[in-house]
Tab-separated table of C-alpha atoms in Angstrom:
chain	number	residue	atom	x	y	z
H	1367	MET	CA	-113.701	46.890	-115.102
H	1368	ARG	CA	-110.671	46.801	-117.967
H	1369	LEU	CA	-110.903	50.706	-118.352
H	1370	LYS	CA	-111.435	51.055	-114.579
H	1371	ALA	CA	-108.108	48.776	-113.996
H	1372	LEU	CA	-106.233	50.861	-116.258
H	1373	LEU	CA	-107.181	54.383	-114.773
H	1374	THR	CA	-106.351	52.865	-111.454
H	1375	GLY	CA	-102.704	51.813	-112.345
H	1376	VAL	CA	-102.493	55.141	-113.758
H	1377	ALA	CA	-103.614	56.993	-110.735
H	1378	LEU	CA	-101.295	54.826	-108.839
H	1379	ALA	CA	-98.505	55.477	-111.356
H	1380	THR	CA	-99.097	59.062	-111.107
H	1381	LEU	CA	-99.204	59.110	-107.224
H	1382	ALA	CA	-95.961	56.933	-106.984
H	1383	SER	CA	-94.026	58.948	-108.885
H	1384	ALA	CA	-95.119	62.449	-106.866
H	1385	ALA	CA	-94.102	60.617	-103.904
H	1386	SER	CA	-90.532	59.757	-105.235
H	1387	ALA	CA	-90.419	62.994	-107.092
H	1388	GLU	CA	-86.497	64.461	-106.171
H	1389	PRO	CA	-86.370	67.806	-104.373
H	1390	TYR	CA	-84.757	70.567	-105.867
H	1391	ARG	CA	-81.463	71.186	-103.756
H	1392	LEU	CA	-79.556	74.302	-103.137
H	1393	GLY	CA	-75.974	73.238	-102.439
H	1394	VAL	CA	-74.437	75.874	-99.520
H	1395	LEU	CA	-70.413	75.107	-100.611
H	1396	THR	CA	-68.219	76.586	-97.907
H	1397	ASP	CA	-65.325	76.626	-95.553
H	1398	MET	CA	-66.430	73.988	-93.041
H	1399	SER	CA	-63.096	73.318	-91.673
H	1400	GLY	CA	-60.647	76.321	-92.352
H	1401	MET	CA	-60.124	79.880	-91.437
H	1402	ASN	CA	-63.348	81.188	-93.109
H	1403	PHE	CA	-65.621	78.581	-90.794
H	1404	ASP	CA	-66.609	81.540	-88.481
H	1405	LEU	CA	-67.637	84.339	-91.196
H	1406	ALA	CA	-69.180	81.747	-93.581
H	1407	GLY	CA	-69.524	78.344	-92.694
H	1408	GLN	CA	-72.366	77.208	-90.661
H	1409	GLY	CA	-73.897	80.251	-90.492
H	1410	SER	CA	-74.157	80.385	-94.315
H	1411	ALA	CA	-76.005	77.365	-94.232
H	1412	VAL	CA	-78.258	78.505	-91.575
H	1413	ALA	CA	-78.732	81.765	-93.477
H	1414	ALA	CA	-79.806	79.434	-96.653
H	1415	ARG	CA	-82.434	77.686	-94.835
H	1416	MET	CA	-83.950	80.716	-93.260
H	1417	ALA	CA	-84.321	81.801	-96.614
H	1418	VAL	CA	-85.576	78.661	-98.195
H	1419	GLU	CA	-88.483	78.389	-94.810
H	1420	ASP	CA	-89.098	82.084	-95.450
H	1421	PHE	CA	-90.252	81.254	-99.000
H	1422	GLY	CA	-92.326	78.592	-97.874
H	1423	GLY	CA	-90.420	75.903	-98.461
H	1424	LYS	CA	-91.277	74.887	-102.029
H	1425	LEU	CA	-90.412	75.861	-105.404
H	1426	LEU	CA	-92.508	75.410	-108.501
H	1427	GLY	CA	-94.233	72.919	-106.603
H	1428	GLU	CA	-91.722	70.683	-105.549
H	1429	GLN	CA	-89.964	70.720	-102.062
H	1430	VAL	CA	-86.489	72.502	-101.522
H	1431	GLU	CA	-84.079	71.437	-99.569
H	1432	VAL	CA	-80.193	72.835	-98.789
H	1433	ILE	CA	-77.333	70.593	-98.388
H	1434	VAL	CA	-74.043	71.665	-97.348
H	1435	GLY	CA	-70.325	70.696	-98.441
H	1436	ASP	CA	-66.612	71.701	-97.369
H	1437	HIS	CA	-64.673	72.811	-100.289
H	1438	GLN	CA	-61.304	72.847	-97.689
H	1439	ASN	CA	-60.111	76.128	-99.720
H	1440	LYS	CA	-58.884	74.064	-102.758
H	1441	PRO	CA	-60.347	74.975	-106.121
H	1442	ASP	CA	-60.094	71.280	-107.536
H	1443	VAL	CA	-62.560	70.129	-104.431
H	1444	GLY	CA	-64.733	72.669	-104.934
H	1445	ALA	CA	-65.270	71.952	-108.548
H	1446	THR	CA	-65.408	68.542	-108.493
H	1447	LEU	CA	-67.928	68.671	-105.703
H	1448	ALA	CA	-70.354	71.664	-107.514
H	1449	ARG	CA	-70.084	68.886	-110.394
H	1450	ARG	CA	-71.249	66.206	-108.749
H	1451	TRP	CA	-73.599	68.025	-106.760
H	1452	ILE	CA	-75.118	69.023	-110.313
H	1453	ASP	CA	-74.894	65.257	-111.968
H	1454	GLU	CA	-76.080	63.429	-108.929
H	1455	GLN	CA	-78.173	65.096	-106.578
H	1456	ASN	CA	-80.649	67.578	-108.400
H	1457	VAL	CA	-78.674	70.816	-107.194
H	1458	LYS	CA	-80.115	73.419	-108.982
H	1459	ALA	CA	-77.870	76.549	-107.445
H	1460	VAL	CA	-74.612	76.750	-105.526
H	1461	ILE	CA	-74.333	79.580	-102.905
H	1462	ASP	CA	-71.577	81.308	-100.852
H	1463	VAL	CA	-68.100	79.842	-101.946
H	1464	PRO	CA	-65.375	81.476	-99.981
H	1465	THR	CA	-61.750	82.003	-101.281
H	1466	SER	CA	-62.148	83.674	-105.153
H	1467	SER	CA	-60.014	80.548	-106.520
H	1468	VAL	CA	-62.027	78.439	-105.686
H	1469	ALA	CA	-65.250	80.191	-106.787
H	1470	MET	CA	-63.709	80.694	-110.278
H	1471	ALA	CA	-63.364	77.037	-110.662
H	1472	VAL	CA	-66.909	76.552	-109.463
H	1473	GLN	CA	-68.027	79.238	-112.105
H	1474	ASP	CA	-66.917	77.354	-114.642
H	1475	VAL	CA	-68.687	74.304	-113.396
H	1476	THR	CA	-72.066	76.040	-113.202
H	1477	ARG	CA	-71.253	78.360	-116.327
H	1478	ALA	CA	-71.350	75.093	-118.160
H	1479	ALA	CA	-74.352	73.336	-116.707
H	1480	ASP	CA	-76.386	76.397	-116.582
H	1481	VAL	CA	-77.085	76.252	-113.163
H	1482	ALA	CA	-77.296	79.353	-110.958
H	1483	PHE	CA	-73.936	80.393	-108.792
H	1484	LEU	CA	-75.049	82.711	-105.860
H	1485	ILE	CA	-71.485	84.308	-104.894
H	1486	SER	CA	-71.668	85.771	-101.431
H	1487	THR	CA	-68.454	85.056	-99.554
H	1488	ALA	CA	-65.967	85.103	-102.734
H	1489	GLY	CA	-65.014	88.729	-103.712
H	1490	SER	CA	-62.382	89.138	-106.620
H	1491	SER	CA	-64.224	91.707	-109.011
H	1492	ASP	CA	-62.695	89.308	-112.095
H	1493	LEU	CA	-65.941	87.041	-111.057
H	1494	THR	CA	-67.742	89.857	-113.201
H	1495	GLY	CA	-64.845	91.085	-115.426
H	1496	LYS	CA	-63.397	88.697	-117.529
H	1497	ALA	CA	-64.267	85.598	-115.993
H	1498	CYS	CA	-68.439	86.600	-115.822
H	1499	SER	CA	-70.923	84.016	-116.387
H	1500	PRO	CA	-74.630	84.330	-117.373
H	1501	SER	CA	-75.819	82.138	-114.471
H	1502	SER	CA	-73.909	83.838	-111.476
H	1503	ALA	CA	-74.375	86.500	-109.065
H	1504	LEU	CA	-71.846	88.131	-107.218
H	1505	TRP	CA	-74.061	89.051	-104.437
H	1506	THR	CA	-72.245	90.948	-101.080
H	1507	TRP	CA	-69.150	92.360	-102.004
H	1508	ASP	CA	-66.284	92.929	-104.230
H	1509	THR	CA	-62.488	94.219	-104.217
H	1510	TYR	CA	-63.410	97.025	-105.962
H	1511	ALA	CA	-66.027	98.040	-103.620
H	1512	LEU	CA	-63.664	97.685	-100.555
H	1513	ALA	CA	-61.025	99.759	-102.358
H	1514	ASN	CA	-63.108	102.227	-102.937
H	1515	GLY	CA	-64.688	102.723	-99.745
H	1516	THR	CA	-61.591	101.612	-97.223
H	1517	GLY	CA	-58.859	102.863	-99.860
H	1518	ARG	CA	-60.434	106.370	-100.864
H	1519	ALA	CA	-61.316	107.080	-97.457
H	1520	MET	CA	-57.904	106.647	-95.853
H	1521	THR	CA	-56.284	108.511	-98.923
H	1522	GLN	CA	-58.532	111.254	-98.450
H	1523	GLU	CA	-58.007	111.483	-94.702
H	1524	GLY	CA	-54.185	111.800	-95.369
H	1525	GLY	CA	-52.407	108.595	-95.745
H	1526	LYS	CA	-51.106	109.665	-99.259
H	1527	SER	CA	-48.030	106.432	-98.979
H	1528	TRP	CA	-49.055	102.679	-99.017
H	1529	PHE	CA	-47.390	99.714	-98.118
H	1530	PHE	CA	-49.381	96.352	-99.060
H	1531	ILE	CA	-49.024	93.138	-96.998
H	1532	THR	CA	-51.469	90.561	-99.683
H	1533	ALA	CA	-52.515	87.094	-99.945
H	1534	ASP	CA	-50.743	85.245	-102.372
H	1535	TYR	CA	-54.172	84.072	-104.144
H	1536	THR	CA	-56.744	85.567	-106.672
H	1537	PHE	CA	-58.424	87.566	-104.299
H	1538	GLY	CA	-55.254	89.243	-102.581
H	1539	HIS	CA	-53.959	90.083	-105.919
H	1540	ALA	CA	-57.372	91.864	-106.866
H	1541	LEU	CA	-57.832	93.384	-103.662
H	1542	GLU	CA	-54.475	94.883	-104.311
H	1543	ARG	CA	-54.487	96.141	-107.560
H	1544	ASP	CA	-58.288	97.636	-106.958
H	1545	THR	CA	-56.832	99.516	-103.843
H	1546	SER	CA	-53.664	100.489	-105.707
H	1547	GLU	CA	-55.761	101.889	-108.279
H	1548	ALA	CA	-57.968	103.800	-105.813
H	1549	VAL	CA	-54.936	105.466	-104.042
H	1550	ARG	CA	-53.645	106.266	-107.182
H	1551	SER	CA	-56.206	108.130	-108.251
H	1552	LEU	CA	-56.282	110.550	-105.434
H	1553	GLY	CA	-52.623	111.097	-105.669
H	1554	GLY	CA	-51.217	108.701	-103.777
H	1555	GLU	CA	-48.536	105.949	-104.121
H	1556	VAL	CA	-47.873	102.377	-103.048
H	1557	VAL	CA	-44.388	102.110	-101.923
H	1558	GLY	CA	-43.970	98.543	-101.535
H	1559	ALA	CA	-45.733	95.263	-101.191
H	1560	VAL	CA	-44.817	91.604	-99.878
H	1561	ARG	CA	-46.810	88.492	-100.244
H	1562	HIS	CA	-47.746	85.544	-98.089
H	1563	PRO	CA	-49.261	82.221	-98.582
H	1564	ARG	CA	-52.888	81.045	-97.073
H	1565	GLU	CA	-52.871	80.723	-92.979
H	1566	THR	CA	-49.885	82.325	-91.955
H	1567	THR	CA	-48.910	82.291	-88.546
H	1568	ASP	CA	-45.771	84.574	-88.284
H	1569	PHE	CA	-45.816	88.211	-89.873
H	1570	SER	CA	-42.475	89.793	-88.322
H	1571	SER	CA	-41.029	89.944	-91.393
H	1572	TYR	CA	-43.640	91.109	-93.287
H	1573	LEU	CA	-44.624	93.727	-90.676
H	1574	LEU	CA	-41.008	94.922	-90.412
H	1575	GLN	CA	-40.950	95.557	-93.997
H	1576	ALA	CA	-44.083	97.347	-94.350
H	1577	GLN	CA	-42.758	99.444	-90.826
H	1578	ALA	CA	-39.179	100.110	-92.579
H	1579	SER	CA	-40.818	101.165	-95.376
H	1580	GLY	CA	-42.283	104.610	-93.488
H	1581	ALA	CA	-45.368	104.286	-95.298
H	1582	ASP	CA	-48.327	106.265	-94.219
H	1583	VAL	CA	-50.664	103.367	-94.384
H	1584	ILE	CA	-50.003	99.591	-93.858
H	1585	ALA	CA	-52.341	97.637	-95.843
H	1586	LEU	CA	-53.435	94.062	-95.073
H	1587	ALA	CA	-54.730	92.681	-98.250
H	1588	ASN	CA	-55.924	89.232	-96.664
H	1589	SER	CA	-58.890	88.084	-94.886
H	1590	SER	CA	-60.203	86.279	-91.923
H	1591	GLY	CA	-57.132	84.308	-89.728
H	1592	ASP	CA	-54.854	85.834	-91.743
H	1593	THR	CA	-55.748	89.443	-91.388
H	1594	MET	CA	-56.517	88.874	-87.178
H	1595	THR	CA	-52.706	87.094	-86.938
H	1596	ALA	CA	-51.538	90.317	-88.759
H	1597	MET	CA	-53.344	92.730	-86.567
H	1598	LYS	CA	-52.057	91.506	-83.125
H	1599	GLN	CA	-48.669	90.995	-84.434
H	1600	ALA	CA	-48.785	94.880	-85.363
H	1601	GLY	CA	-49.706	95.747	-82.347
H	1602	GLU	CA	-47.043	93.978	-80.879
H	1603	TYR	CA	-44.687	95.787	-83.170
H	1604	GLY	CA	-45.810	98.921	-82.003
H	1605	ILE	CA	-46.795	99.838	-85.468
H	1606	THR	CA	-49.909	102.023	-84.948
H	1607	ALA	CA	-48.285	103.410	-81.592
H	1608	GLY	CA	-45.362	104.291	-84.077
H	1609	GLY	CA	-47.819	107.070	-86.348
H	1610	GLN	CA	-48.642	104.506	-89.169
H	1611	LYS	CA	-51.959	103.335	-89.902
H	1612	LEU	CA	-53.071	99.693	-90.516
H	1613	ALA	CA	-56.008	99.235	-92.895
H	1614	GLY	CA	-57.554	95.614	-92.545
H	1615	LEU	CA	-59.568	96.198	-96.272
H	1616	LEU	CA	-61.420	93.083	-95.681
H	1617	LEU	CA	-62.910	92.846	-92.150
H	1618	PHE	CA	-65.444	90.951	-90.694
H	1619	LEU	CA	-67.836	91.183	-87.635
H	1620	THR	CA	-66.058	87.805	-86.544
H	1621	ASP	CA	-62.325	89.059	-87.049
H	1622	VAL	CA	-63.214	92.031	-84.629
H	1623	ASP	CA	-65.019	89.632	-82.047
H	1624	GLY	CA	-61.635	87.789	-82.199
H	1625	VAL	CA	-58.732	90.112	-82.215
H	1626	GLY	CA	-60.765	92.258	-79.480
H	1627	LEU	CA	-61.384	95.888	-79.669
H	1628	GLU	CA	-58.568	96.652	-77.711
H	1629	THR	CA	-56.802	96.010	-81.186
H	1630	ALA	CA	-59.120	96.387	-83.604
H	1631	GLN	CA	-60.691	99.809	-82.085
H	1632	GLY	CA	-60.312	102.793	-84.716
H	1633	LEU	CA	-60.087	100.606	-88.073
H	1634	THR	CA	-61.963	102.004	-90.820
H	1635	LEU	CA	-63.841	99.601	-92.955
H	1636	THR	CA	-66.249	99.010	-95.854
H	1637	THR	CA	-68.972	96.381	-95.307
H	1638	GLY	CA	-72.342	95.617	-97.284
H	1639	PHE	CA	-74.263	94.656	-93.851
H	1640	TYR	CA	-74.222	95.757	-90.372
H	1641	TRP	CA	-76.680	93.628	-87.896
H	1642	ASP	CA	-77.213	96.753	-85.971
H	1643	PHE	CA	-77.884	99.419	-88.974
H	1644	ASP	CA	-81.532	99.421	-88.381
H	1645	ASP	CA	-85.123	97.890	-86.902
H	1646	GLN	CA	-84.994	95.656	-90.047
H	1647	THR	CA	-81.475	94.380	-89.622
H	1648	ARG	CA	-81.777	93.633	-86.082
H	1649	ALA	CA	-85.009	91.465	-86.398
H	1650	TRP	CA	-83.326	89.419	-88.655
H	1651	SER	CA	-80.205	89.401	-87.107
H	1652	ARG	CA	-81.651	87.867	-83.808
H	1653	ARG	CA	-83.430	85.281	-85.324
H	1654	PHE	CA	-80.298	84.187	-86.674
H	1655	GLY	CA	-78.791	84.589	-83.350
H	1656	GLU	CA	-81.482	82.058	-82.233
H	1657	GLN	CA	-80.117	79.641	-84.183
H	1658	MET	CA	-76.427	80.256	-84.060
H	1659	GLY	CA	-75.990	80.357	-80.023
H	1660	GLY	CA	-76.138	84.235	-79.562
H	1661	ARG	CA	-74.205	85.222	-82.605
H	1662	MET	CA	-74.400	88.062	-85.185
H	1663	PRO	CA	-74.281	87.649	-88.948
H	1664	THR	CA	-71.634	88.749	-90.889
H	1665	MET	CA	-72.126	90.427	-94.178
H	1666	VAL	CA	-71.763	87.221	-96.199
H	1667	GLN	CA	-73.719	85.259	-94.273
H	1668	ALA	CA	-76.770	88.259	-94.341
H	1669	GLY	CA	-75.762	87.966	-98.004
H	1670	VAL	CA	-76.495	84.357	-98.294
H	1671	TYR	CA	-80.062	84.808	-97.123
H	1672	SER	CA	-80.654	87.464	-99.851
H	1673	ALA	CA	-79.088	85.536	-102.355
H	1674	VAL	CA	-81.238	82.587	-102.050
H	1675	LEU	CA	-84.639	84.396	-101.139
H	1676	ASN	CA	-84.377	86.379	-103.814
H	1677	TYR	CA	-83.064	83.587	-106.431
H	1678	LEU	CA	-86.620	81.744	-105.203
H	1679	LYS	CA	-88.594	84.631	-105.828
H	1680	ALA	CA	-87.310	84.491	-109.520
H	1681	ALA	CA	-87.108	80.999	-110.260
H	1682	GLU	CA	-90.767	81.331	-108.908
H	1683	ALA	CA	-91.692	83.846	-111.447
H	1684	ALA	CA	-89.406	82.532	-114.274
H	1685	LYS	CA	-90.998	79.065	-113.638
H	1686	THR	CA	-87.629	77.575	-114.454
H	1687	VAL	CA	-84.411	76.634	-112.628
H	1688	GLY	CA	-82.346	77.251	-115.579
H	1689	GLY	CA	-79.427	79.455	-114.414
H	1690	THR	CA	-79.194	81.773	-117.117
H	1691	ALA	CA	-83.004	82.301	-117.234
H	1692	VAL	CA	-83.517	82.800	-113.799
H	1693	MET	CA	-80.453	85.435	-113.292
H	1694	SER	CA	-82.304	87.453	-116.589
H	1695	GLU	CA	-85.534	87.229	-114.290
H	1696	LEU	CA	-83.890	88.486	-111.475
H	1697	ARG	CA	-82.591	91.339	-113.513
H	1698	THR	CA	-86.017	92.746	-114.085
H	1699	MET	CA	-87.049	92.470	-110.490
H	1700	LYS	CA	-86.902	95.143	-107.940
H	1701	ILE	CA	-84.416	93.409	-105.029
H	1702	ASP	CA	-85.092	95.273	-101.278
H	1703	ASP	CA	-84.630	93.551	-98.313
H	1704	MET	CA	-83.001	93.299	-95.165
H	1705	PHE	CA	-79.370	93.329	-96.239
H	1706	ALA	CA	-80.049	94.347	-100.310
H	1707	ARG	CA	-80.869	98.292	-99.999
H	1708	ASN	CA	-81.738	100.194	-103.624
H	1709	ALA	CA	-80.143	97.174	-105.093
H	1710	TYR	CA	-80.413	95.709	-108.755
H	1711	LEU	CA	-78.835	93.201	-110.739
H	1712	ARG	CA	-76.738	94.204	-114.069
H	1713	GLU	CA	-75.699	92.148	-116.790
H	1714	ASP	CA	-72.547	91.529	-115.297
H	1715	GLY	CA	-73.426	89.618	-112.768
H	1716	ARG	CA	-72.916	92.297	-110.365
H	1717	LEU	CA	-75.368	93.004	-107.898
H	1718	VAL	CA	-75.371	96.742	-107.520
H	1719	HIS	CA	-76.482	97.832	-103.772
H	1720	ASP	CA	-75.325	100.357	-100.811
H	1721	MET	CA	-72.184	99.874	-99.053
H	1722	TYR	CA	-71.196	101.423	-95.521
H	1723	LEU	CA	-68.276	103.058	-94.237
H	1724	ALA	CA	-67.374	101.966	-91.003
H	1725	GLN	CA	-65.393	102.150	-88.121
H	1726	VAL	CA	-64.465	99.948	-85.480
H	1727	LYS	CA	-66.026	101.193	-81.890
H	1728	THR	CA	-63.571	101.073	-78.857
H	1729	PRO	CA	-64.499	99.527	-75.819
H	1730	GLN	CA	-65.562	102.304	-73.868
H	1731	GLU	CA	-68.426	102.989	-76.767
H	1732	SER	CA	-69.326	99.296	-77.334
H	1733	THR	CA	-72.335	98.236	-74.893
H	1734	GLU	CA	-72.335	94.586	-75.550
H	1735	ARG	CA	-70.886	91.883	-77.576
H	1736	TRP	CA	-70.832	92.348	-80.838
H	1737	ASP	CA	-71.765	96.283	-80.812
H	1738	TYR	CA	-68.955	96.991	-82.888
H	1739	TYR	CA	-69.333	99.280	-85.775
H	1740	LYS	CA	-70.357	102.508	-85.892
H	1741	ILE	CA	-71.615	103.557	-89.681
H	1742	LEU	CA	-69.433	106.629	-90.718
H	1743	ARG	CA	-71.530	106.750	-94.125
H	1744	THR	CA	-73.761	104.941	-96.602
H	1745	ILE	CA	-72.020	104.822	-99.965
H	1746	PRO	CA	-74.883	104.425	-102.805
H	1747	GLY	CA	-74.012	101.121	-104.836
H	1748	GLU	CA	-73.522	103.275	-108.001
H	1749	GLU	CA	-70.508	104.833	-106.093
H	1750	ALA	CA	-69.388	101.616	-104.629
H	1751	PHE	CA	-68.885	99.588	-107.378
H	1752	LYS	CA	-67.016	99.275	-110.943
H	1753	PRO	CA	-69.053	101.311	-113.735
H	1754	LEU	CA	-70.604	98.946	-115.833
H	1755	GLU	CA	-68.709	100.866	-118.723
H	1756	GLN	CA	-65.804	99.642	-117.424
H	1757	SER	CA	-66.620	96.322	-117.393
H	1758	ASP	CA	-64.275	93.652	-119.167
H	1759	CYS	CA	-67.163	91.292	-118.947
H	1760	PRO	CA	-67.724	89.931	-122.300
H	1761	LEU	CA	-71.220	89.574	-121.590
H	1762	VAL	CA	-72.105	93.372	-121.410
H	1763	LYS	CA	-73.155	95.242	-124.723
H	1764	LYS	CA	-70.663	98.411	-125.079
């Protein structure tokens, strides 16, 4: 009887432990209240949850739960929230993180805790350069790829002189730097640059300086709301009508939707994903749209889905949720899905995959809302991203 009672007690304790086991949590740390909300925000959370559902909802026998936080585009807020998640809420991967300065701060936290960091919306190439981490993956795009795509294409088409209107923070600085290098490598020149704070409402002084420079190309090294505001005001000043070209170096599908095809038509851009590229992208995007009121995904929302799904596959295969170990497993895997084509993860944390050079359609060419891009060519990943031998990531063996 005593043995039976003991065994019963052990069984009940085991059941209670299993019932109270805390789920593995994936934290989507995004912009839920600022200018990146449309391009990331709730759509990034939806994409992450889709990936968890498609994987089966469990990892290593435990339930997986997606939680969402707003970093308010502030590095200190992002780092504090990431640290609290890791210490108190069993978060095993931090995901998305718009704004490169926030991503830099969060990467310091995840590196120290050996927690996976799946970066989709931030894009400074420094995240896989001097600031690289063994537990991070920069999944969707970076400033080098934009510079190498849009910058090179427009210089080769005759845009030999450039003037930059640049967001005055980490991402903008990196984008201006990387694009300037691409332009100069083809014999072009940078004739001037000005910097503006985030969420600027009046670009008139910057645009007038750019117009007066006589540059062939006025490059907007900013994003989302700033890009849309600058594009609208450039139209009011007749910049493109006067013969200068406007380059939206980081342009999202939601930006084009926001300003309209009348304003955005003809712009050249580089993207890592387009919802209407083929049957595979359309099928996934329609599923996403069903949960987003018919909105089609941006490249970073598609990137979140791909990053989370492949993270879960790698963690299951590695039989661990340790960030560095999962990234090591990811580097052994073939990565090929609706977003990542011909993809592999490098030792510096850069996911190398095909990118696309696109042009915004005219209103006459578009047949429905979200039918906004013409894909001009596929840029193979090896061409799109900085060669590994040029990396200044201390993890890269040379």
